[in-house]
Structures are given as structure tokens and as C-alpha cells.
Short mmCIF file of C-alpha atoms and ligand atoms in Angstrom, two decimals:
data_model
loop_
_atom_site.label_atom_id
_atom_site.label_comp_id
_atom_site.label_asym_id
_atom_site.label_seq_id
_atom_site.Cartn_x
_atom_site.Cartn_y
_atom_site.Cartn_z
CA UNK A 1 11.88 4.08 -25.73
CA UNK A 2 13.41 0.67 -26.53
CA UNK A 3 14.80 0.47 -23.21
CA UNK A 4 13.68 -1.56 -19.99
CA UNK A 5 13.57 1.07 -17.36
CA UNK A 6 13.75 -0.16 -13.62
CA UNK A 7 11.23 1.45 -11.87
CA UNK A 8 12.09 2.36 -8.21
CA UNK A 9 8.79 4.75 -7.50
CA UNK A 10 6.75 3.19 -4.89
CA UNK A 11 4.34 1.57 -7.40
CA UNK A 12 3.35 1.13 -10.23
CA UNK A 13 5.92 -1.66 -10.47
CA UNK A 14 7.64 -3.60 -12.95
CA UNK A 15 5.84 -6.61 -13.50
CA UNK A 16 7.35 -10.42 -14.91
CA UNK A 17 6.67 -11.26 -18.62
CA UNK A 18 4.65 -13.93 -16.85
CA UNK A 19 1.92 -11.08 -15.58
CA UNK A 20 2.58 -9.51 -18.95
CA UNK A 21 1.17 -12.31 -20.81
CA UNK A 22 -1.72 -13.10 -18.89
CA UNK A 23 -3.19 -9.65 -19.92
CA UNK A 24 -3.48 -10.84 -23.62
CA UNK A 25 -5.93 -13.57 -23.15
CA UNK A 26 -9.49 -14.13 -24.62
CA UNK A 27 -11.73 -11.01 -24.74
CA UNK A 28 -14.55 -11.87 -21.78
CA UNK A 29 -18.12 -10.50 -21.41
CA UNK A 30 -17.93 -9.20 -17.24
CA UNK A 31 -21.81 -10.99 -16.99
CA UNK A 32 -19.87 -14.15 -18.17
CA UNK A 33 -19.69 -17.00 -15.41
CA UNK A 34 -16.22 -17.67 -16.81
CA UNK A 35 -15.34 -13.74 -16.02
CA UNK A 36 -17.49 -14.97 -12.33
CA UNK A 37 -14.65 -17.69 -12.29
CA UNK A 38 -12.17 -15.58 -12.02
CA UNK A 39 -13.01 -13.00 -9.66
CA UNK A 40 -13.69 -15.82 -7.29
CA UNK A 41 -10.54 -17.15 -7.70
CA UNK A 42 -8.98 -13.78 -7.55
CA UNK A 43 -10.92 -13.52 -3.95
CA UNK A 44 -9.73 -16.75 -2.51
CA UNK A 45 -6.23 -16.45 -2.94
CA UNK A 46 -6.22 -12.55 -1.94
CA UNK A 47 -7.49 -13.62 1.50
CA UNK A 48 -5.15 -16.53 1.68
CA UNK A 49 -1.70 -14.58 1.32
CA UNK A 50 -2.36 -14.03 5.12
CA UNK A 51 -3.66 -17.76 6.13
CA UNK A 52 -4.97 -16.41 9.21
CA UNK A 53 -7.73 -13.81 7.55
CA UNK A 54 -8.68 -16.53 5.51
CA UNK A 55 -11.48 -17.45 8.07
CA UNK A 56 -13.51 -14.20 9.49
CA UNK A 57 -12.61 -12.14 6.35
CA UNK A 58 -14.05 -11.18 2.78
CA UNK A 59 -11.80 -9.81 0.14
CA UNK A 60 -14.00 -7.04 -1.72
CA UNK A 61 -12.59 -6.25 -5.03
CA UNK A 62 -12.63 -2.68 -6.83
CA UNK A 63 -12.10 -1.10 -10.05
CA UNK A 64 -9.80 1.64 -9.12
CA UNK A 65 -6.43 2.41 -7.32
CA UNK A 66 -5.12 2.04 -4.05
CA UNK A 67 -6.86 5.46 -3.13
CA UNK A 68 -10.59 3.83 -4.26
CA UNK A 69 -9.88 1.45 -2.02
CA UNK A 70 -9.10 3.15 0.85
CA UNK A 71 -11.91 6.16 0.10
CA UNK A 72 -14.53 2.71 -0.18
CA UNK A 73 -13.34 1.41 3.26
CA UNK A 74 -13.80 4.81 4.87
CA UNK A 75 -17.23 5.96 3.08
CA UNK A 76 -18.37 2.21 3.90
CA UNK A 77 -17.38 1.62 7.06
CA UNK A 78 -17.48 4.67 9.52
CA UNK A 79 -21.35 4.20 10.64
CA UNK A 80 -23.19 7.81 10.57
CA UNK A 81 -23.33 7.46 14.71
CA UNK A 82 -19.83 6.50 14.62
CA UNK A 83 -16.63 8.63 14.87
CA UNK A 84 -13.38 7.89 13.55
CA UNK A 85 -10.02 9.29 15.33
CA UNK A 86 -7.42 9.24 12.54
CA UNK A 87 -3.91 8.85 13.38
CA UNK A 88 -1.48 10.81 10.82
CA UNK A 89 1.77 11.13 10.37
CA UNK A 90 2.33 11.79 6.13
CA UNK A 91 0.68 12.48 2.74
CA UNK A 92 -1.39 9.00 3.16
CA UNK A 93 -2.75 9.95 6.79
CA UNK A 94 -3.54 13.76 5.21
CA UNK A 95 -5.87 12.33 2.52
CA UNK A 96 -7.31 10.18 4.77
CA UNK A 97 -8.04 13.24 7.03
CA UNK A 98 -9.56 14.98 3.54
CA UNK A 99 -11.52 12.03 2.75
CA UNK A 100 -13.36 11.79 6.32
CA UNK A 101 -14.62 15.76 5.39
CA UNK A 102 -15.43 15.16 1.89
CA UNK A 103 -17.75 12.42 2.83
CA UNK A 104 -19.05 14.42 6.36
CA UNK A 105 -17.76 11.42 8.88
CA UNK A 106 -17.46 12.89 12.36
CA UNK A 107 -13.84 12.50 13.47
CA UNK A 108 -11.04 13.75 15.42
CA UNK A 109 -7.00 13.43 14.07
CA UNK A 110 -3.79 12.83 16.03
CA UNK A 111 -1.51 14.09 13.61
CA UNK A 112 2.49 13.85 13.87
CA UNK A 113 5.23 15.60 11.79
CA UNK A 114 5.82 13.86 8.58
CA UNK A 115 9.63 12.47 10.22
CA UNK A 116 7.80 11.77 13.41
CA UNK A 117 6.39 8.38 14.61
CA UNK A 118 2.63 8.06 15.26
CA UNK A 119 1.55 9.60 18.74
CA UNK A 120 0.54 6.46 20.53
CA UNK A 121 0.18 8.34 23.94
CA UNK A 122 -2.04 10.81 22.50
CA UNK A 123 -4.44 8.20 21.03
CA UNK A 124 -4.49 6.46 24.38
CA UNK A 125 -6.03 10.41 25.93
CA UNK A 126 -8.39 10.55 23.29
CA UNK A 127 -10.08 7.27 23.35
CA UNK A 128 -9.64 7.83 27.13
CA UNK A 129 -11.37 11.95 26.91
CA UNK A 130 -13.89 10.70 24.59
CA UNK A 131 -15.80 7.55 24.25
CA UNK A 132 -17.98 8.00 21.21
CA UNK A 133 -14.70 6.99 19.23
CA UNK A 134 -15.43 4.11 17.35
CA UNK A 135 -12.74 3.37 14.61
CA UNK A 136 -9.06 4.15 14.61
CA UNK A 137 -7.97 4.84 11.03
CA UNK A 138 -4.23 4.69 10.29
CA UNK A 139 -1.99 4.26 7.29
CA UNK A 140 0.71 0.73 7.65
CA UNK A 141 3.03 1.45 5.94
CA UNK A 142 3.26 5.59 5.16
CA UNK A 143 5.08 6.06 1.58
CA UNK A 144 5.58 8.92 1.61
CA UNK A 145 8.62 8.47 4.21
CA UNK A 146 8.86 5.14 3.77
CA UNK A 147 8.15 4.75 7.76
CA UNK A 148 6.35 1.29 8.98
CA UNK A 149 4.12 2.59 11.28
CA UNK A 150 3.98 0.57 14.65
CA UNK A 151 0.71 -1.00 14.25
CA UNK A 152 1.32 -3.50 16.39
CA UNK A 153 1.09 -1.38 19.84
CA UNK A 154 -1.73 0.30 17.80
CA UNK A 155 -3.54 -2.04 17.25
CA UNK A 156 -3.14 -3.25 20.97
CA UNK A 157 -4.67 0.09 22.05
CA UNK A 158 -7.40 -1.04 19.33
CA UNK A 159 -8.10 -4.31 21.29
CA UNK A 160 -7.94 -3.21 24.85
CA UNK A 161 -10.13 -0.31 24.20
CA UNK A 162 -12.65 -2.18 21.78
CA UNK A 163 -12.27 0.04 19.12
CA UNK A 164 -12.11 -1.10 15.55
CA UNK A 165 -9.16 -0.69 13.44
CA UNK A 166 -9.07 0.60 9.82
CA UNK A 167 -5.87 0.51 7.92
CA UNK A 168 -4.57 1.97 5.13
CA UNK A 169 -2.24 -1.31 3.78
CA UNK A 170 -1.93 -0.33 0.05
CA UNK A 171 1.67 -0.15 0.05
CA UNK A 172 2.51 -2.98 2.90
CA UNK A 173 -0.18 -5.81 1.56
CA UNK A 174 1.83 -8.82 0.03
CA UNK A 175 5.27 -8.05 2.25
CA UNK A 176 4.71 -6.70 5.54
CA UNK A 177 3.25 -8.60 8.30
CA UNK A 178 -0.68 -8.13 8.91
CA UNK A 179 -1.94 -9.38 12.43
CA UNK A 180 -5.97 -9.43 11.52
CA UNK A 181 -6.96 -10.65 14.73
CA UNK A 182 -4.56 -9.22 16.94
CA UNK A 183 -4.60 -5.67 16.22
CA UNK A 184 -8.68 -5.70 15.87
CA UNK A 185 -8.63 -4.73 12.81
CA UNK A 186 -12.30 -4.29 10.91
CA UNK A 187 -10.69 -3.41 7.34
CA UNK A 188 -7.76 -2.81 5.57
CA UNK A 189 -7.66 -0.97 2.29
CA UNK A 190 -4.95 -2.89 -1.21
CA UNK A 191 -3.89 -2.25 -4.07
CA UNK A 192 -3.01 -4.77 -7.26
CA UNK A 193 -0.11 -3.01 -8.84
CA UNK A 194 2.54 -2.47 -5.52
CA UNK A 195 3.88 -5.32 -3.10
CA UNK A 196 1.19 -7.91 -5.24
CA UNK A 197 2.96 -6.80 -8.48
CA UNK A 198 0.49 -6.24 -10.79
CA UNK A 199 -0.66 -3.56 -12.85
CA UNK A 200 -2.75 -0.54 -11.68
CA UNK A 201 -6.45 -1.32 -12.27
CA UNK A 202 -7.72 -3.00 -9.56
CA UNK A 203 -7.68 -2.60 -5.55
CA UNK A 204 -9.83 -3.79 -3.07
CA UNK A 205 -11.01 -3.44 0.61
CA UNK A 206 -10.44 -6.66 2.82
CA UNK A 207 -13.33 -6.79 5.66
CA UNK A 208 -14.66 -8.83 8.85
CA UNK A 209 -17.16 -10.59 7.31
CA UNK A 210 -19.75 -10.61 10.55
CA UNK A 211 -19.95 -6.56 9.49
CA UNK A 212 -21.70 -6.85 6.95
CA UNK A 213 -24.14 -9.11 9.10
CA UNK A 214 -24.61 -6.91 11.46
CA UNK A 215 -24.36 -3.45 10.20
CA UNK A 216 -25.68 -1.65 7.54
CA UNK A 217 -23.64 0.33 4.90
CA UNK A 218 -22.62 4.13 5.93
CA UNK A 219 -21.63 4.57 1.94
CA UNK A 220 -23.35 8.04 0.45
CA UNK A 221 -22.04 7.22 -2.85
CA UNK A 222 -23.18 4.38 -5.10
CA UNK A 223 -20.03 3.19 -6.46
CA UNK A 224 -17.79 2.92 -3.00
CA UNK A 225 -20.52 0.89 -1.71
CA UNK A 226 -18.81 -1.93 -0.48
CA UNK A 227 -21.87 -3.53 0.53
CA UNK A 228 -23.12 -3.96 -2.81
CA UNK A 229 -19.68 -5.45 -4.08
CA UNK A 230 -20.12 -7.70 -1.50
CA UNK A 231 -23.83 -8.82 -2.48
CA UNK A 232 -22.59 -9.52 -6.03
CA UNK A 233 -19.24 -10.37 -5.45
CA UNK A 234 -20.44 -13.64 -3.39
CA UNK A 235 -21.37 -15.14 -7.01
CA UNK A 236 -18.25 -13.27 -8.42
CA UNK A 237 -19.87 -10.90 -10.09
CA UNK A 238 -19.24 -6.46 -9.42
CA UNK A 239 -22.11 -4.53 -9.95
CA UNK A 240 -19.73 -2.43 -12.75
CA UNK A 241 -17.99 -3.28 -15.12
CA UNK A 242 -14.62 -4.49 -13.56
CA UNK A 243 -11.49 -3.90 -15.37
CA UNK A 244 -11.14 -7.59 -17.25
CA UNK A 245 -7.79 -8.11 -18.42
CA UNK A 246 -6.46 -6.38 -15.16
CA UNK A 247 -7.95 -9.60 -13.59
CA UNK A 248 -6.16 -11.91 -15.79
CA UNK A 249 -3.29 -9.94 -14.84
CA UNK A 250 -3.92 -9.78 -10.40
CA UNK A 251 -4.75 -13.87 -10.61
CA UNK A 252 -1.62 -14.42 -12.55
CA UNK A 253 0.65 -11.96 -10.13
CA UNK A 254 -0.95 -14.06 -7.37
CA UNK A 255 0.05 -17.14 -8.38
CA UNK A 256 3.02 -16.15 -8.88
CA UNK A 257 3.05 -14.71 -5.18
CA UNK A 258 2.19 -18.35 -4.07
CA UNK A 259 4.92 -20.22 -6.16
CA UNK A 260 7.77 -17.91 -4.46
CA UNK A 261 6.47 -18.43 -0.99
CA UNK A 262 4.23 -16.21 -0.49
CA UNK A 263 4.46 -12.68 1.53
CA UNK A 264 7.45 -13.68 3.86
CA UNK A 265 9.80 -14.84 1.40
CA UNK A 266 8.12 -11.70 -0.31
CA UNK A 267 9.16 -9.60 2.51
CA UNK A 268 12.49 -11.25 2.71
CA UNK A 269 13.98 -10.77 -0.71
CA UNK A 270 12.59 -6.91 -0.43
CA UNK A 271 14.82 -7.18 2.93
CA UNK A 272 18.29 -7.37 0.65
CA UNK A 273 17.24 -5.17 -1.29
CA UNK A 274 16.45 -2.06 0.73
CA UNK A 275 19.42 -2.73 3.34
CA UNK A 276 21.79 -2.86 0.58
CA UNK A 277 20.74 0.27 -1.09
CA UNK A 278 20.70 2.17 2.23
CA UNK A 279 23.87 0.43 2.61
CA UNK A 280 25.57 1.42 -0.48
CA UNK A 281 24.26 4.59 -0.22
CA UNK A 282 25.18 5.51 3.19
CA UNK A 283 28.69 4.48 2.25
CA UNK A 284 28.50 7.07 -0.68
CA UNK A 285 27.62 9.51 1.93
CA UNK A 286 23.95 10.43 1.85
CA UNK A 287 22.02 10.10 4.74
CA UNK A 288 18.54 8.81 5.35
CA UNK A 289 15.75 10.76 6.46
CA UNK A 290 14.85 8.13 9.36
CA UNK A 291 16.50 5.97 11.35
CA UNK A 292 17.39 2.09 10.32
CA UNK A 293 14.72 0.17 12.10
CA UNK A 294 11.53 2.44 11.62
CA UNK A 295 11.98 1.46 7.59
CA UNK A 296 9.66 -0.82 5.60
CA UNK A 297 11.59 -3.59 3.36
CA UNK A 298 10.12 -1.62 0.71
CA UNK A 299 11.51 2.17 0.70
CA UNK A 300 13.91 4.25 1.83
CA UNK A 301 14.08 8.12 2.14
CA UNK A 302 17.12 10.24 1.58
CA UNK A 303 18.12 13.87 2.00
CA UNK A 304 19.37 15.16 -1.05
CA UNK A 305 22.85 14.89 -1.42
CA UNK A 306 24.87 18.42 -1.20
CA UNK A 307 25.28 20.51 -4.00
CA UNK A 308 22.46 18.26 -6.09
CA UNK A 309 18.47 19.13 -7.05
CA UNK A 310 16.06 16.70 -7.11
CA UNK A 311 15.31 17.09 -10.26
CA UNK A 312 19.53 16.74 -11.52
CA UNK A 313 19.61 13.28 -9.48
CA UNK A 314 16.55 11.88 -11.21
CA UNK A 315 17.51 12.63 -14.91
CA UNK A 316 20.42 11.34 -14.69
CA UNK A 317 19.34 8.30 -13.37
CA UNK A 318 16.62 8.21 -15.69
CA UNK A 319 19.00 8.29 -18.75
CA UNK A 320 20.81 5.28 -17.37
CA UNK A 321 17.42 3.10 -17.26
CA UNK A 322 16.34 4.46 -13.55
CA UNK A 323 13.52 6.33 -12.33
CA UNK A 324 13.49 7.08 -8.73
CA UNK A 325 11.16 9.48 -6.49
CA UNK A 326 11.20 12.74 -4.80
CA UNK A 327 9.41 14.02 -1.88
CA UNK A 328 5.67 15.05 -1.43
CA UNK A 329 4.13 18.11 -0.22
CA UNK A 330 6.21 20.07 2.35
CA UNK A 331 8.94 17.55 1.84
CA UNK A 332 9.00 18.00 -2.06
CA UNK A 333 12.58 20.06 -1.87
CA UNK A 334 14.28 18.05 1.10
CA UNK A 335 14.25 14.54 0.18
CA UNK A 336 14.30 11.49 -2.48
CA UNK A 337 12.65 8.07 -2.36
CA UNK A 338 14.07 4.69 -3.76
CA UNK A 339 11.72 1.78 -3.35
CA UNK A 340 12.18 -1.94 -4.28
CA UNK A 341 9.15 -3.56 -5.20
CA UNK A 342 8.79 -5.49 -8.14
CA UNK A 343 10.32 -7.33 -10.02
CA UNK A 344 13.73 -6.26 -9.55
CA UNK A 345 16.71 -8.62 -9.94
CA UNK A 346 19.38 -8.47 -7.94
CA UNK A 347 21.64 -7.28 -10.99
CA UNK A 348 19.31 -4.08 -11.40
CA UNK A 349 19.89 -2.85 -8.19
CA UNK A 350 23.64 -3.58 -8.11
CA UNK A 351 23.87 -1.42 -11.53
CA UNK A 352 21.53 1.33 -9.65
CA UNK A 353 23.99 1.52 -6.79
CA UNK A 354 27.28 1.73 -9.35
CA UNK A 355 24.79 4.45 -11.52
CA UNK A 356 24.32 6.62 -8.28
CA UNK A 357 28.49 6.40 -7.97
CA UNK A 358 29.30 7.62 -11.29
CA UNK A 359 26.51 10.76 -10.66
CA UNK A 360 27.71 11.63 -7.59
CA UNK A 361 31.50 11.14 -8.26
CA UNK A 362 31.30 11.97 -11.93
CA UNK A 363 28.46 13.88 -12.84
CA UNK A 364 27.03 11.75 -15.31
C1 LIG B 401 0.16 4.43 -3.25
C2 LIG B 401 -0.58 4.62 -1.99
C3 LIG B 401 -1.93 5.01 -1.96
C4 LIG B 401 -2.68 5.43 -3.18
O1 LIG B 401 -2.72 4.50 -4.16
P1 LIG B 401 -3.09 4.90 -5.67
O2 LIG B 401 -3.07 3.57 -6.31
O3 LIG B 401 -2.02 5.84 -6.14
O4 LIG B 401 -4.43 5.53 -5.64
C5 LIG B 401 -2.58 5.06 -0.74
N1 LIG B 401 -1.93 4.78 0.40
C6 LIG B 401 -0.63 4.43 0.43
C7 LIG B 401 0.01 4.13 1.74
C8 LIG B 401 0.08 4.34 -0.76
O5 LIG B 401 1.39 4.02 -0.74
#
């Protein structure tokens, strides 16, 4: 394959030549104070793409993907006298709901349909019915519709009832705004290789520092421990071997991040984007799955145009340099995804829309 191919899956994402390149430095020992270096760095600027966590909040880095991250946060985080209502309304809020079993956390779910907003009113009985709830768990942004949840009356609940906040933010971290402070929140789970454009490798768990002052880890497993990254990670060392060159390439995507303009201007070119293909694609007659304003800047869902599998759609594309997504789960037949992160220039995405024309008005 000779070809550049566009990816348009929610992550991993095309990275620059500039990330490229910084994978291909020097070979680096992980006990190394120069490898120490960089993890430090890597931690200070992850914390300052939102200024205002910068403060009260540690960025804990992983080996892993986005899922590590969020598993960590969970395993870490819910205390074993604690109990965790989790609020789900797609694939991301149903493995969060797997996760709290697996590792035997006590917890209740509000769960939605998958095309359904979360159920705010029914959080608001259950933290009202039951006051050993200590942690609200929810997912930001929820892929696998491409739905933004509102976190923002959320995390209001969060605040008015005390209750901490844990949030799933591996596919809104970089371009979606994140109000710490405001919406409580104790944790939020990232990942290197979606809005931060990297590649897959590394993730990480940002945390309110004064927790790990005045709690002790809930972790029963040794390597989701964020408490021990934490120990080491405060000289910038992990207490694994962390994935190296995926370092090289996270500092590099977040400098990169920083020389644009950070997550707003971020959020705003993924803003294009995603209007115009729902746009363009409206006009060619498909329909999305929600409506406008409950979107993310990063993803849109369809239903499958007429006539058309999943399947049909996606190698076609694929042959013209494309590769899109389909549904998940219960949705798997019903729907296609088209995200934007990246780095996508405006050209690929006006050759995309004029690709999806030709399919759907001549086959190929
Ligand atoms: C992609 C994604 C994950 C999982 O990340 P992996 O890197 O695939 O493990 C978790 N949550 C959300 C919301 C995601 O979009």
C-alpha cells in the first residue's frame, strides 16, 4: 500500500510527518534521567492544555490505550466503602459498567438507549434514594454515537450533591471543553493517539492531586495502580517500562497542540470539519442518527443510506484512500461513523465528500 489513506475512524489518527519523525530519535534506557526528562515534560504540558487544571491536578501517565486508562481511574479511584452510580448511554458507558464487576466495585447504573441522552432526572432520584453514592462515572464524549454528553448539568448535580465526578474523556481530551472545577470532577481518563494526535501507546488518568493525600489506593491490581505511577512519576520515572519512542512521539504531538493554539482552535477547526460533512451529506440525502446540536466537533453518525450495506459503503471508500466506521454492538447493522480528528486537511475532506457522491450516484 503506497497510498496515504485518510483515516476517518474515531482514532487511531493520522498523525503530521512532524510526530512521525520524532519517533525515530536516539534509543533511551527508561531508568535514564534523560528518558525522566521527558516524561516530565510530557506531564506539564498534558495538564496545561486546560490552564485551569494546571493547579489542583496531576497528569498520571500509562502504557496502554484509552481503555487502560479509564480501567486505572476506575480500579484506583472507587474506594472499597465507596459506590459508584454509572451513568450510560453507549458502548463506552457498557464497558465501564463491565469494568466496575470485573474489579467487584459496588455500584448502581442509570443506563439510557444508545440514541438517547443521559437520564439526568434519574441520577438526581438516585443520589436522592441513596446516599452511600460516592462517585458519578460517565463517558464525555460517547463514540460510539458520536453524542457529547451534557456534562455540564452533570457535573452540576456532581457539585450540589458533593459527589465526585469520574469521566471517561478519551475521545473529547484536546478539543472539547473540560470544566475541572466546575463539574467536581476527581478524574478523567485520555488517550495519546485521538483529539492529542499521536500514536496509540500511551494514555493516562488526570487526577485531583489532594486524593492522593488523603486517600489511599482502592487498585487490586498492580499495574493500574495509579498510586504507584504517581510515587514514581513525581521524579518522571513509571514503575514499568513505558513505551519510549511513543513519548518522543505524545511530547512532539503536544507541542504541536500548543503552536496551533491549543484545544479551542483545536476544537474549532474540528468545527468545519464535522458541519460540513454532515452538511454535504445531508444534502446527498442521508440522515444522521442524532440531532445537530447533541454532536461532538469530532463525529458524526449516519443511518445507512437505502439500498447500501455497511460493508459496500466502506470498500468503496476504502479503494479511493478512505476508511470510515460502522456501528457497534446492537447498532452494528443500522448506522456508519465519520470522524475528523487528525490531521486532516481541508482538501481530504472535500475529496471524501465528492468520493461519497460518485458511490452513491455512481456506484463506484
Ligand atoms: C476510543 C475510546 C475508548 C477506548 O480507547 P482504546 O484506546 O481503544 O482502548 C474509551 N472511551 C472512549 C469514549 C473512546 O472513544
Amino acid at each position: 500500500m503506497n497510498k496515504k489513506m485518510i483515516l476517518l475512524n474515531p482514532g487511531p489518527v493520522n498523525i503530521t510527518e512532524r510526530v512521525r519523525c520524532a519517533l525515530l530519535q536516539e534509543d533511551l534506557c527508561h531508568r535514564d534521567t534523560e528518558c525522566a526528562e521527558l516524561t516530565l515534560d510530557i506531564k506539564e504540558r498534558l495538564i496545561s492544555v486546560y490552564p485551569k487544571a494546571a493547579k489542583d491536578y496531576e497528569a498520571i501517565l500509562l502504557t496502554g490505550s484509552g481503555t487502560c486508562a479509564v480501567e486505572a481511574m476506575l480500579a484506583t479511584l472507587i474506594p472499597k466503602d465507596g459506590k459508584a452510580l454509572v451513568v450510560n448511554n453507549g458502548l463506552y458507558g457498557e464497558k465501564i459498567v463491565t469494568m466496575m464487576t470485573t474489579h467487584e466495585k459496588s455500584s448502581d447504573t442509570v443506563t439510557s438507549q444508545w440514541y438517547d441522552p443521559i437520564n439526568l432526572t434519574e441520577v438526581e432520584n438516585r443520589l436522592n434514594q441513596d446516599s452511600t453514592i460516592t462517585h458519578i462515572i460517565a463517558v464525555h464524549h460517547e463514540t460510539s454515537t458520536g453524542r457529547l454528553n451534557d456534562i455540564a448539568k452533570l457535573g452540576k448535580i456532581c457539585k450540589n450533591n458533593n459527589v465526585a465526578l469520574l469521566l471517561d474523556c478519551v475521545s473529547s481530551f484536546g478539543a472539547e471543553a473540560i470544566e475541572f472545577d466546575v463539574w467536581n470532577l476527581e478524574a478523567c481518563a485520555i488517550t495519546a493517539q485521538k483529539c492529542l494526535h499521536s500514536v496509540p501507546g500511551l494514555s493516562g488518568v488526570i487526577v485531583k492531586r489532594s486524593v492522593f493525600d488523603t486517600r489511599s489506593s482502592a487498585a487490586r491490581s498492580m499495574y493500574l495502580d495509579l498510586y504507584a505511577y504517581y510515587k514514581r512519576q513525581k521524579q518522571g520515572y513509571f514503575p514499568i517500562t513505558q513505551a519510549v519512542q511513543v513519548s518522543y512521539a505524545l511530547r512532539e504531538a503536544l507541542l504541536e497542540l500548543e503552536d496551533m493554539g491549543g484545544w479551542i482552535a483545536r476544537h474549532r477547526g474540528y468545527a468545519i470539519y464535522s458541519q460540513k460533512i454532515r452538511q454535504t451529506l445531508q444534502k446527498l440525502g442521508l440522515e444522521t442518527i442524532l440531532a445537530e446540536q447533541y454532536y461532538s466537533n469530532m463525529l458524526t453518525s449516519f443511518k445507512l443510506p437505502a439500498n447500501y450495506t455497511y460493508e459496500q459503503i466502506r470498500d468503496t471508500l476504502k479503494k479511493s484512500g478512505f476508511v470510515i466506521y460502522g456501528g457497534s454492538w446492537e447498532i452494528k447493522r443500522d448506522i456508519l461513523r465519520i470522524a475528523n480528528m487528525g490531521n486532516i486537511q481541508p482538501d481530504d475532506i472535500e475529496r471524501f465528500l465528492e468520493c461519497f457522491h460518485r458511490l452513491l450516484f455512481h456506484g463506484v
